[in-house]
Amino acid sequence: MKTRRSDRLVDMARYLLEHPRQLISLSFFAQRYESAKSSISEDLSIIKRTFDERGTGLLHTVPGAAGGVRFISAMSQAEAQEFVAGLCTMVADETRVLPGGYVYLSDILGRPDILRPAGRLITSQYLDCEIDAVMTAATKGIPLAQAVAEELNVPFVIVRDDAKVTEGPMVSVNYLTGSSKRVEKMALSRRSLKPGARVLIVDDFMKAGGTIQGMQTLVHEFDGTVVGTAVFAEGRSTVRLLDNFTSLLHVETNLANGEPIRVNPGNFEQEIYQ
Amino acid sequence: MKTRRSDRLVDMARYLLEHPRQLISLSFFAQRYESAKSSISEDLSIIKRTFDERGTGLLHTVPGAAGGVRFISAMSQAEAQEFVAGLCTMVADETRVLPGGYVYLSDILGRPDILRPAGRLITSQYLDCEIDAVMTAATKGIPLAQAVAEELNVPFVIVRDDAKVTEGPMVSVNYLTGSSKRVEKMALSRRSLKPGARVLIVDDFMKAGGTIQGMQTLVHEFDGTVVGTAVFAEGRSTVRLLDNFTSLLHVETNLANGEPIRVNPGNFEQEIYQ
């Protein structure tokens, strides 16, 4: 049945939000709503205006016969700063500091209302990148990686330190942990990543960066390319095995002056869209 | 600034979709859009009509001074059947069968375009339930648990078989694996679940149900209540430790007649909303 504009706007907004980064042809919408392409175009300009005003993300129109519209989930600089300031307050709680200087973050990384904007902020740093998959390390990187993958609308793959019977054939690599200088092993199921994929690495916490370096090696074993590396929080480390990464938070524990924990915004800012 | 109806519809739809199960007052929207409550009410009836027609979910209006509107993510019976039929075709692939009769599912459980509807289908079975948290077991249950938690807008907690230094104080229980009759241990960080919570247990695969029974014990250790148990797939098992669960798929491998894998819809159907 032919639909009214108001109904089209509601459903089209939902459809776009659920299919980020996917090119959707005007014909698809014209057919879905039994409406003329000219009406669909007008609807899209209304949606674009609202998304712009509310900082929901970008609506790109691709002209031509093979064209259409693509919604790109994104967060503005202002919203990102406000969100990260809130995270800083939440994490800067000395009861989160565990023996060894580790920081308890599992409650925060189990909240959809935090993971969603965190994923949106991270993907905002890769607006113009083609990304085929998100990679993370089990267990604690998974929630953030999934949140990022949702905003990119691509699969996420989980690297493990043990080969489970339910994973099938796996590709494994050895890597050096940065802090303790031990040689460890990590593995990824062969089926889970297509050869040649463009991969965004996501993890919860980075100290020296050994795990992330291991994942980079693994991407190369699959003939893939590392598009970038994003972590929720970076900690203090005397060694740092890699430089090219972005973080939402910078966390220091057990400081020389006796302060139990100090949390600051990470280095994400300079790369975000305005 | 005062907004036009079309802009309000787009942004209000997005806001409701991102805050499922949360009661939102009309005053909140009236203020957000600098519009009269009567206009907001009309907007909401348009959104409700579209959500109904497109099977997006339910929009409940709560009258009175403390009232407002609540969006409940849900999937219709027809959409659920179509979605599960697609899953059956995808899983019924003999190359997924691993030694021991295990089934490779990690690629499917790493796709946001499958996890989102799977989460929506599972929550459709608990439309009238108050749920405070979702619980799952590391590692493979996490993606589905997160997808379910997103649709419910509640935190998810991850039970582990090892106590990591980054989890802090943990509560652990022993449980009996159903198939091998071994006694295992699982633990949950004390901070991650509030005492007395109403918990939905979610996992990827269930054979005898030992892991799920372990999680039920853990919920009781936190003085909580198990609201329900939902798994992506149930396998064949000679023993079954629990009956009260729902599954999207029923998977059998290495059948007596030589068939490598047989996949059928699980037992979800009878509880879904019409």
PDB file of C-alpha atoms in Angstrom, chain A:
ATOM      1  CA  MET A   1       0.000   0.000   0.000  1.00  0.00           C
ATOM      2  CA  LYS A   2       1.048   3.561  -0.680  1.00  0.00           C
ATOM      3  CA  THR A   3       2.297   5.178   2.479  1.00  0.00           C
ATOM      4  CA  ARG A   4       2.037   8.610   4.006  1.00  0.00           C
ATOM      5  CA  ARG A   5       5.155  10.734   4.374  1.00  0.00           C
ATOM      6  CA  SER A   6       5.035  10.579   8.164  1.00  0.00           C
ATOM      7  CA  ASP A   7       5.000   6.779   8.138  1.00  0.00           C
ATOM      8  CA  ARG A   8       7.770   6.660   5.561  1.00  0.00           C
ATOM      9  CA  LEU A   9       9.956   8.986   7.648  1.00  0.00           C
ATOM     10  CA  VAL A  10       9.631   6.827  10.759  1.00  0.00           C
ATOM     11  CA  ASP A  11      10.301   3.542   8.992  1.00  0.00           C
ATOM     12  CA  MET A  12      13.031   4.899   6.718  1.00  0.00           C
ATOM     13  CA  ALA A  13      14.895   6.381   9.678  1.00  0.00           C
ATOM     14  CA  ARG A  14      14.722   3.033  11.442  1.00  0.00           C
ATOM     15  CA  TYR A  15      15.857   1.175   8.324  1.00  0.00           C
ATOM     16  CA  LEU A  16      18.836   3.475   7.784  1.00  0.00           C
ATOM     17  CA  LEU A  17      19.865   3.306  11.450  1.00  0.00           C
ATOM     18  CA  GLU A  18      19.790  -0.508  11.331  1.00  0.00           C
ATOM     19  CA  HIS A  19      21.856  -0.664   8.129  1.00  0.00           C
ATOM     20  CA  PRO A  20      24.780   1.714   8.643  1.00  0.00           C
ATOM     21  CA  ARG A  21      27.388   2.042   5.864  1.00  0.00           C
ATOM     22  CA  GLN A  22      25.206   0.069   3.450  1.00  0.00           C
ATOM     23  CA  LEU A  23      24.345   1.669   0.122  1.00  0.00           C
ATOM     24  CA  ILE A  24      20.569   1.557  -0.262  1.00  0.00           C
ATOM     25  CA  SER A  25      19.055   2.390  -3.633  1.00  0.00           C
ATOM     26  CA  LEU A  26      16.182   4.818  -3.960  1.00  0.00           C
ATOM     27  CA  SER A  27      14.353   2.083  -5.886  1.00  0.00           C
ATOM     28  CA  PHE A  28      14.434  -0.105  -2.797  1.00  0.00           C
ATOM     29  CA  PHE A  29      12.663   2.561  -0.755  1.00  0.00           C
ATOM     30  CA  ALA A  30      10.340   3.491  -3.644  1.00  0.00           C
ATOM     31  CA  GLN A  31       9.222  -0.124  -3.839  1.00  0.00           C
ATOM     32  CA  ARG A  32       9.020  -0.627  -0.082  1.00  0.00           C
ATOM     33  CA  TYR A  33       6.672   2.335   0.273  1.00  0.00           C
ATOM     34  CA  GLU A  34       5.048   2.260  -3.184  1.00  0.00           C
ATOM     35  CA  SER A  35       6.036   5.865  -3.599  1.00  0.00           C
ATOM     36  CA  ALA A  36       7.683   7.914  -6.337  1.00  0.00           C
ATOM     37  CA  LYS A  37      11.468   8.328  -6.185  1.00  0.00           C
ATOM     38  CA  SER A  38      10.963  12.080  -6.029  1.00  0.00           C
ATOM     39  CA  SER A  39       8.994  11.678  -2.783  1.00  0.00           C
ATOM     40  CA  ILE A  40      11.684   9.370  -1.401  1.00  0.00           C
ATOM     41  CA  SER A  41      14.310  12.007  -2.239  1.00  0.00           C
ATOM     42  CA  GLU A  42      12.371  14.636  -0.326  1.00  0.00           C
ATOM     43  CA  ASP A  43      11.994  12.258   2.636  1.00  0.00           C
ATOM     44  CA  LEU A  44      15.733  11.651   2.640  1.00  0.00           C
ATOM     45  CA  SER A  45      16.515  15.354   2.717  1.00  0.00           C
ATOM     46  CA  ILE A  46      14.286  15.717   5.789  1.00  0.00           C
ATOM     47  CA  ILE A  47      16.063  12.784   7.459  1.00  0.00           C
ATOM     48  CA  LYS A  48      19.436  14.225   6.534  1.00  0.00           C
ATOM     49  CA  ARG A  49      18.514  17.592   8.049  1.00  0.00           C
ATOM     50  CA  THR A  50      17.394  15.971  11.307  1.00  0.00           C
ATOM     51  CA  PHE A  51      20.420  13.676  11.521  1.00  0.00           C
ATOM     52  CA  ASP A  52      22.668  16.706  10.965  1.00  0.00           C
ATOM     53  CA  GLU A  53      20.906  18.822  13.574  1.00  0.00           C
ATOM     54  CA  ARG A  54      20.855  16.090  16.199  1.00  0.00           C
ATOM     55  CA  GLY A  55      24.361  14.750  15.542  1.00  0.00           C
ATOM     56  CA  THR A  56      23.046  11.287  14.677  1.00  0.00           C
ATOM     57  CA  GLY A  57      25.441  10.767  11.817  1.00  0.00           C
ATOM     58  CA  LEU A  58      25.960  11.452   8.132  1.00  0.00           C
ATOM     59  CA  LEU A  59      23.591  10.708   5.292  1.00  0.00           C
ATOM     60  CA  HIS A  60      25.540  10.492   2.030  1.00  0.00           C
ATOM     61  CA  THR A  61      23.786  10.513  -1.290  1.00  0.00           C
ATOM     62  CA  VAL A  62      25.508   8.676  -4.129  1.00  0.00           C
ATOM     63  CA  PRO A  63      24.192   9.916  -7.487  1.00  0.00           C
ATOM     64  CA  GLY A  64      23.715   7.866 -10.645  1.00  0.00           C
ATOM     65  CA  ALA A  65      22.071   4.606 -11.675  1.00  0.00           C
ATOM     66  CA  ALA A  66      24.099   2.516  -9.230  1.00  0.00           C
ATOM     67  CA  GLY A  67      23.642   5.178  -6.553  1.00  0.00           C
ATOM     68  CA  GLY A  68      21.506   5.541  -3.493  1.00  0.00           C
ATOM     69  CA  VAL A  69      21.903   6.649   0.053  1.00  0.00           C
ATOM     70  CA  ARG A  70      24.261   5.580   2.808  1.00  0.00           C
ATOM     71  CA  PHE A  71      23.943   6.319   6.510  1.00  0.00           C
ATOM     72  CA  ILE A  72      27.229   6.618   8.375  1.00  0.00           C
ATOM     73  CA  SER A  73      26.982   6.471  12.125  1.00  0.00           C
ATOM     74  CA  ALA A  74      29.081   9.227  13.686  1.00  0.00           C
ATOM     75  CA  MET A  75      29.480  11.352  16.777  1.00  0.00           C
ATOM     76  CA  SER A  76      30.293  15.038  16.864  1.00  0.00           C
ATOM     77  CA  GLN A  77      33.380  16.373  18.641  1.00  0.00           C
ATOM     78  CA  ALA A  78      31.209  18.062  21.283  1.00  0.00           C
ATOM     79  CA  GLU A  79      29.210  14.930  22.062  1.00  0.00           C
ATOM     80  CA  ALA A  80      32.404  12.844  22.136  1.00  0.00           C
ATOM     81  CA  GLN A  81      34.012  15.158  24.683  1.00  0.00           C
ATOM     82  CA  GLU A  82      30.939  15.091  26.890  1.00  0.00           C
ATOM     83  CA  PHE A  83      30.684  11.308  26.662  1.00  0.00           C
ATOM     84  CA  VAL A  84      34.359  10.754  27.482  1.00  0.00           C
ATOM     85  CA  ALA A  85      34.205  13.230  30.375  1.00  0.00           C
ATOM     86  CA  GLY A  86      31.395  11.100  31.820  1.00  0.00           C
ATOM     87  CA  LEU A  87      33.506   7.967  31.388  1.00  0.00           C
ATOM     88  CA  CYS A  88      36.454   9.611  33.153  1.00  0.00           C
ATOM     89  CA  THR A  89      34.300  10.350  36.202  1.00  0.00           C
ATOM     90  CA  MET A  90      32.951   6.804  36.209  1.00  0.00           C
ATOM     91  CA  VAL A  91      36.378   5.127  35.974  1.00  0.00           C
ATOM     92  CA  ALA A  92      38.214   7.463  38.359  1.00  0.00           C
ATOM     93  CA  ASP A  93      37.034   5.486  41.379  1.00  0.00           C
ATOM     94  CA  GLU A  94      39.723   4.062  43.596  1.00  0.00           C
ATOM     95  CA  THR A  95      37.639   0.982  44.412  1.00  0.00           C
ATOM     96  CA  ARG A  96      38.214  -0.034  40.770  1.00  0.00           C
ATOM     97  CA  VAL A  97      41.943  -0.425  41.341  1.00  0.00           C
ATOM     98  CA  LEU A  98      42.926  -4.091  41.758  1.00  0.00           C
ATOM     99  CA  PRO A  99      46.186  -5.638  42.946  1.00  0.00           C
ATOM    100  CA  GLY A 100      48.893  -5.194  40.298  1.00  0.00           C
ATOM    101  CA  GLY A 101      47.452  -1.854  39.210  1.00  0.00           C
ATOM    102  CA  TYR A 102      44.733  -3.423  37.056  1.00  0.00           C
ATOM    103  CA  VAL A 103      41.449  -1.570  36.715  1.00  0.00           C
ATOM    104  CA  TYR A 104      38.026  -3.173  36.955  1.00  0.00           C
ATOM    105  CA  LEU A 105      36.034  -2.190  33.857  1.00  0.00           C
ATOM    106  CA  SER A 106      33.764  -5.202  33.260  1.00  0.00           C
ATOM    107  CA  ASP A 107      30.625  -3.502  34.585  1.00  0.00           C
ATOM    108  CA  ILE A 108      31.107  -0.525  32.253  1.00  0.00           C
ATOM    109  CA  LEU A 109      31.860  -2.800  29.283  1.00  0.00           C
ATOM    110  CA  GLY A 110      28.656  -4.722  30.000  1.00  0.00           C
ATOM    111  CA  ARG A 111      26.328  -1.736  29.618  1.00  0.00           C
ATOM    112  CA  PRO A 112      24.663  -1.297  26.221  1.00  0.00           C
ATOM    113  CA  ASP A 113      24.002   2.386  26.991  1.00  0.00           C
ATOM    114  CA  ILE A 114      27.784   2.924  27.200  1.00  0.00           C
ATOM    115  CA  LEU A 115      28.878   0.465  24.523  1.00  0.00           C
ATOM    116  CA  ARG A 116      26.631   2.007  21.873  1.00  0.00           C
ATOM    117  CA  PRO A 117      28.092   5.536  22.062  1.00  0.00           C
ATOM    118  CA  ALA A 118      31.602   4.114  22.575  1.00  0.00           C
ATOM    119  CA  GLY A 119      31.222   2.171  19.333  1.00  0.00           C
ATOM    120  CA  ARG A 120      29.853   5.246  17.607  1.00  0.00           C
ATOM    121  CA  LEU A 121      32.748   7.393  18.835  1.00  0.00           C
ATOM    122  CA  ILE A 122      35.329   4.855  17.662  1.00  0.00           C
ATOM    123  CA  THR A 123      33.818   4.489  14.179  1.00  0.00           C
ATOM    124  CA  SER A 124      33.688   8.291  13.897  1.00  0.00           C
ATOM    125  CA  GLN A 125      37.452   8.104  13.605  1.00  0.00           C
ATOM    126  CA  TYR A 126      37.220   5.932  10.520  1.00  0.00           C
ATOM    127  CA  LEU A 127      34.529   7.717   8.523  1.00  0.00           C
ATOM    128  CA  ASP A 128      36.268   7.414   5.175  1.00  0.00           C
ATOM    129  CA  CYS A 129      37.749   3.952   5.692  1.00  0.00           C
ATOM    130  CA  GLU A 130      36.578   0.779   4.054  1.00  0.00           C
ATOM    131  CA  ILE A 131      36.516  -1.789   6.852  1.00  0.00           C
ATOM    132  CA  ASP A 132      35.588  -5.442   6.286  1.00  0.00           C
ATOM    133  CA  ALA A 133      35.883  -6.824   9.808  1.00  0.00           C
ATOM    134  CA  VAL A 134      36.616  -5.982  13.424  1.00  0.00           C
ATOM    135  CA  MET A 135      39.095  -8.148  15.342  1.00  0.00           C
ATOM    136  CA  THR A 136      39.428  -8.483  19.089  1.00  0.00           C
ATOM    137  CA  ALA A 137      40.961 -10.768  21.727  1.00  0.00           C
ATOM    138  CA  ALA A 138      38.859 -12.939  24.049  1.00  0.00           C
ATOM    139  CA  THR A 139      37.292 -12.309  26.509  1.00  0.00           C
ATOM    140  CA  LYS A 140      37.160  -8.701  27.544  1.00  0.00           C
ATOM    141  CA  GLY A 141      37.575  -7.059  24.158  1.00  0.00           C
ATOM    142  CA  ILE A 142      34.442  -8.705  22.789  1.00  0.00           C
ATOM    143  CA  PRO A 143      31.713  -6.292  23.954  1.00  0.00           C
ATOM    144  CA  LEU A 144      33.421  -3.182  22.569  1.00  0.00           C
ATOM    145  CA  ALA A 145      34.376  -4.976  19.328  1.00  0.00           C
ATOM    146  CA  GLN A 146      30.766  -6.031  18.856  1.00  0.00           C
ATOM    147  CA  ALA A 147      29.547  -2.487  19.519  1.00  0.00           C
ATOM    148  CA  VAL A 148      31.990  -1.140  16.909  1.00  0.00           C
ATOM    149  CA  ALA A 149      31.049  -3.864  14.407  1.00  0.00           C
ATOM    150  CA  GLU A 150      27.375  -2.948  14.800  1.00  0.00           C
ATOM    151  CA  GLU A 151      28.050   0.680  13.872  1.00  0.00           C
ATOM    152  CA  LEU A 152      30.125  -0.451  10.886  1.00  0.00           C
ATOM    153  CA  ASN A 153      27.682  -3.220   9.959  1.00  0.00           C
ATOM    154  CA  VAL A 154      30.517  -5.731   9.479  1.00  0.00           C
ATOM    155  CA  PRO A 155      31.369  -9.032  11.221  1.00  0.00           C
ATOM    156  CA  PHE A 156      33.696  -9.218  14.226  1.00  0.00           C
ATOM    157  CA  VAL A 157      36.138 -12.041  14.865  1.00  0.00           C
ATOM    158  CA  ILE A 158      37.482 -13.244  18.202  1.00  0.00           C
ATOM    159  CA  VAL A 159      41.106 -14.264  18.706  1.00  0.00           C
ATOM    160  CA  ARG A 160      41.628 -16.807  21.498  1.00  0.00           C
ATOM    161  CA  ASP A 161      44.542 -18.017  23.558  1.00  0.00           C
ATOM    162  CA  ASP A 162      43.319 -21.603  23.475  1.00  0.00           C
ATOM    163  CA  ALA A 163      42.152 -23.774  20.588  1.00  0.00           C
ATOM    164  CA  LYS A 164      38.640 -24.921  21.424  1.00  0.00           C
ATOM    165  CA  VAL A 165      37.109 -28.017  19.836  1.00  0.00           C
ATOM    166  CA  THR A 166      34.239 -25.908  18.534  1.00  0.00           C
ATOM    167  CA  GLU A 167      36.388 -23.615  16.427  1.00  0.00           C
ATOM    168  CA  GLY A 168      37.641 -26.006  13.746  1.00  0.00           C
ATOM    169  CA  PRO A 169      40.954 -25.428  11.954  1.00  0.00           C
ATOM    170  CA  MET A 170      42.791 -22.414  13.361  1.00  0.00           C
ATOM    171  CA  VAL A 171      45.714 -20.203  12.395  1.00  0.00           C
ATOM    172  CA  SER A 172      47.968 -19.381  15.322  1.00  0.00           C
ATOM    173  CA  VAL A 173      50.846 -16.981  15.923  1.00  0.00           C
ATOM    174  CA  ASN A 174      53.265 -16.399  18.761  1.00  0.00           C
ATOM    175  CA  TYR A 175      53.718 -12.967  20.283  1.00  0.00           C
ATOM    176  CA  LEU A 176      55.697 -11.311  23.003  1.00  0.00           C
ATOM    177  CA  THR A 177      53.806  -9.786  25.895  1.00  0.00           C
ATOM    178  CA  GLY A 178      55.164  -6.301  26.380  1.00  0.00           C
ATOM    179  CA  SER A 179      55.196  -6.165  30.149  1.00  0.00           C
ATOM    180  CA  SER A 180      56.420  -9.609  31.199  1.00  0.00           C
ATOM    181  CA  LYS A 181      58.397 -10.509  28.049  1.00  0.00           C
ATOM    182  CA  ARG A 182      56.794 -13.935  27.880  1.00  0.00           C
ATOM    183  CA  VAL A 183      56.099 -15.643  24.563  1.00  0.00           C
ATOM    184  CA  GLU A 184      52.397 -16.406  24.216  1.00  0.00           C
ATOM    185  CA  LYS A 185      50.220 -17.920  21.536  1.00  0.00           C
ATOM    186  CA  MET A 186      46.958 -16.691  20.023  1.00  0.00           C
ATOM    187  CA  ALA A 187      44.779 -18.294  17.402  1.00  0.00           C
ATOM    188  CA  LEU A 188      41.892 -17.472  15.085  1.00  0.00           C
ATOM    189  CA  SER A 189      39.540 -19.893  13.407  1.00  0.00           C
ATOM    190  CA  ARG A 190      40.427 -20.128   9.712  1.00  0.00           C
ATOM    191  CA  ARG A 191      36.800 -19.812   8.646  1.00  0.00           C
ATOM    192  CA  SER A 192      36.120 -16.652  10.571  1.00  0.00           C
ATOM    193  CA  LEU A 193      38.129 -14.150   8.509  1.00  0.00           C
ATOM    194  CA  LYS A 194      38.202 -13.857   4.725  1.00  0.00           C
ATOM    195  CA  PRO A 195      41.721 -13.589   3.228  1.00  0.00           C
ATOM    196  CA  GLY A 196      42.687 -10.044   2.281  1.00  0.00           C
ATOM    197  CA  ALA A 197      40.272  -8.355   4.678  1.00  0.00           C
ATOM    198  CA  ARG A 198      40.679  -4.768   5.865  1.00  0.00           C
ATOM    199  CA  VAL A 199      40.587  -5.109   9.645  1.00  0.00           C
ATOM    200  CA  LEU A 200      40.002  -2.700  12.521  1.00  0.00           C
ATOM    201  CA  ILE A 201      41.540  -4.016  15.765  1.00  0.00           C
ATOM    202  CA  VAL A 202      39.577  -3.220  18.934  1.00  0.00           C
ATOM    203  CA  ASP A 203      40.454  -4.057  22.533  1.00  0.00           C
ATOM    204  CA  ASP A 204      39.416  -3.049  26.013  1.00  0.00           C
ATOM    205  CA  PHE A 205      42.748  -2.170  27.572  1.00  0.00           C
ATOM    206  CA  MET A 206      46.270  -1.655  26.271  1.00  0.00           C
ATOM    207  CA  LYS A 207      49.435  -1.495  28.312  1.00  0.00           C
ATOM    208  CA  ALA A 208      52.555  -2.266  26.281  1.00  0.00           C
ATOM    209  CA  GLY A 209      50.486  -3.402  23.302  1.00  0.00           C
ATOM    210  CA  GLY A 210      51.732  -6.997  23.018  1.00  0.00           C
ATOM    211  CA  THR A 211      48.296  -8.498  22.437  1.00  0.00           C
ATOM    212  CA  ILE A 212      47.567  -5.923  19.760  1.00  0.00           C
ATOM    213  CA  GLN A 213      50.873  -6.611  18.050  1.00  0.00           C
ATOM    214  CA  GLY A 214      49.954 -10.294  18.087  1.00  0.00           C
ATOM    215  CA  MET A 215      46.646  -9.493  16.400  1.00  0.00           C
ATOM    216  CA  GLN A 216      48.437  -7.421  13.774  1.00  0.00           C
ATOM    217  CA  THR A 217      50.632 -10.438  12.980  1.00  0.00           C
ATOM    218  CA  LEU A 218      47.528 -12.588  12.747  1.00  0.00           C
ATOM    219  CA  VAL A 219      45.880 -10.160  10.286  1.00  0.00           C
ATOM    220  CA  HIS A 220      48.980 -10.446   8.094  1.00  0.00           C
ATOM    221  CA  GLU A 221      48.777 -14.255   8.288  1.00  0.00           C
ATOM    222  CA  PHE A 222      45.340 -13.890   6.670  1.00  0.00           C
ATOM    223  CA  ASP A 223      46.860 -11.599   4.006  1.00  0.00           C
ATOM    224  CA  GLY A 224      44.829  -8.764   5.468  1.00  0.00           C
ATOM    225  CA  THR A 225      45.472  -5.088   6.204  1.00  0.00           C
ATOM    226  CA  VAL A 226      45.211  -3.398   9.574  1.00  0.00           C
ATOM    227  CA  VAL A 227      43.110  -0.256   9.041  1.00  0.00           C
ATOM    228  CA  GLY A 228      43.548   0.950  12.607  1.00  0.00           C
ATOM    229  CA  THR A 229      43.647   0.076  16.280  1.00  0.00           C
ATOM    230  CA  ALA A 230      41.240   1.427  18.883  1.00  0.00           C
ATOM    231  CA  VAL A 231      41.182   0.687  22.590  1.00  0.00           C
ATOM    232  CA  PHE A 232      38.777   1.689  25.331  1.00  0.00           C
ATOM    233  CA  ALA A 233      41.580   2.589  27.725  1.00  0.00           C
ATOM    234  CA  GLU A 234      45.341   2.822  27.563  1.00  0.00           C
ATOM    235  CA  GLY A 235      47.343   2.293  30.704  1.00  0.00           C
ATOM    236  CA  ARG A 236      50.752   3.489  31.720  1.00  0.00           C
ATOM    237  CA  SER A 237      53.605   1.357  30.456  1.00  0.00           C
ATOM    238  CA  THR A 238      57.364   1.618  30.586  1.00  0.00           C
ATOM    239  CA  VAL A 239      57.601  -0.040  27.187  1.00  0.00           C
ATOM    240  CA  ARG A 240      55.213   0.639  24.333  1.00  0.00           C
ATOM    241  CA  LEU A 241      55.360  -1.698  21.389  1.00  0.00           C
ATOM    242  CA  LEU A 242      53.170   0.375  19.068  1.00  0.00           C
ATOM    243  CA  ASP A 243      52.266   4.016  18.565  1.00  0.00           C
ATOM    244  CA  ASN A 244      49.539   4.026  16.010  1.00  0.00           C
ATOM    245  CA  PHE A 245      46.377   3.582  18.037  1.00  0.00           C
ATOM    246  CA  THR A 246      43.520   5.622  19.479  1.00  0.00           C
ATOM    247  CA  SER A 247      42.120   5.414  23.000  1.00  0.00           C
ATOM    248  CA  LEU A 248      39.042   6.839  24.691  1.00  0.00           C
ATOM    249  CA  LEU A 249      40.654   6.973  28.122  1.00  0.00           C
ATOM    250  CA  HIS A 250      44.140   7.254  29.571  1.00  0.00           C
ATOM    251  CA  VAL A 251      44.330   5.538  32.949  1.00  0.00           C
ATOM    252  CA  GLU A 252      47.168   5.603  35.472  1.00  0.00           C
ATOM    253  CA  THR A 253      47.126   3.724  38.766  1.00  0.00           C
ATOM    254  CA  ASN A 254      49.264   3.759  41.922  1.00  0.00           C
ATOM    255  CA  LEU A 255      51.009   7.008  41.071  1.00  0.00           C
ATOM    256  CA  ALA A 256      54.239   8.146  42.665  1.00  0.00           C
ATOM    257  CA  ASN A 257      52.397  10.809  44.686  1.00  0.00           C
ATOM    258  CA  GLY A 258      50.190   8.126  46.270  1.00  0.00           C
ATOM    259  CA  GLU A 259      47.135   8.893  44.124  1.00  0.00           C
ATOM    260  CA  PRO A 260      45.352   5.527  43.559  1.00  0.00           C
ATOM    261  CA  ILE A 261      43.924   6.291  40.097  1.00  0.00           C
ATOM    262  CA  ARG A 262      44.016   9.136  37.570  1.00  0.00           C
ATOM    263  CA  VAL A 263      41.858   9.103  34.449  1.00  0.00           C
ATOM    264  CA  ASN A 264      42.074  11.475  31.505  1.00  0.00           C
ATOM    265  CA  PRO A 265      40.604  11.537  27.997  1.00  0.00           C
ATOM    266  CA  GLY A 266      42.638   9.433  25.597  1.00  0.00           C
ATOM    267  CA  ASN A 267      44.090  10.529  22.273  1.00  0.00           C
ATOM    268  CA  PHE A 268      40.903  10.081  20.190  1.00  0.00           C
ATOM    269  CA  GLU A 269      40.115  13.739  19.759  1.00  0.00           C
ATOM    270  CA  GLN A 270      42.244  14.904  16.897  1.00  0.00           C
ATOM    271  CA  GLU A 271      40.835  12.383  14.470  1.00  0.00           C
ATOM    272  CA  ILE A 272      37.131  12.790  15.024  1.00  0.00           C
ATOM    273  CA  TYR A 273      34.748  14.543  12.626  1.00  0.00           C
ATOM    274  CA  GLN A 274      33.670  18.084  13.452  1.00  0.00           C
TER     275      GLN A 274
END
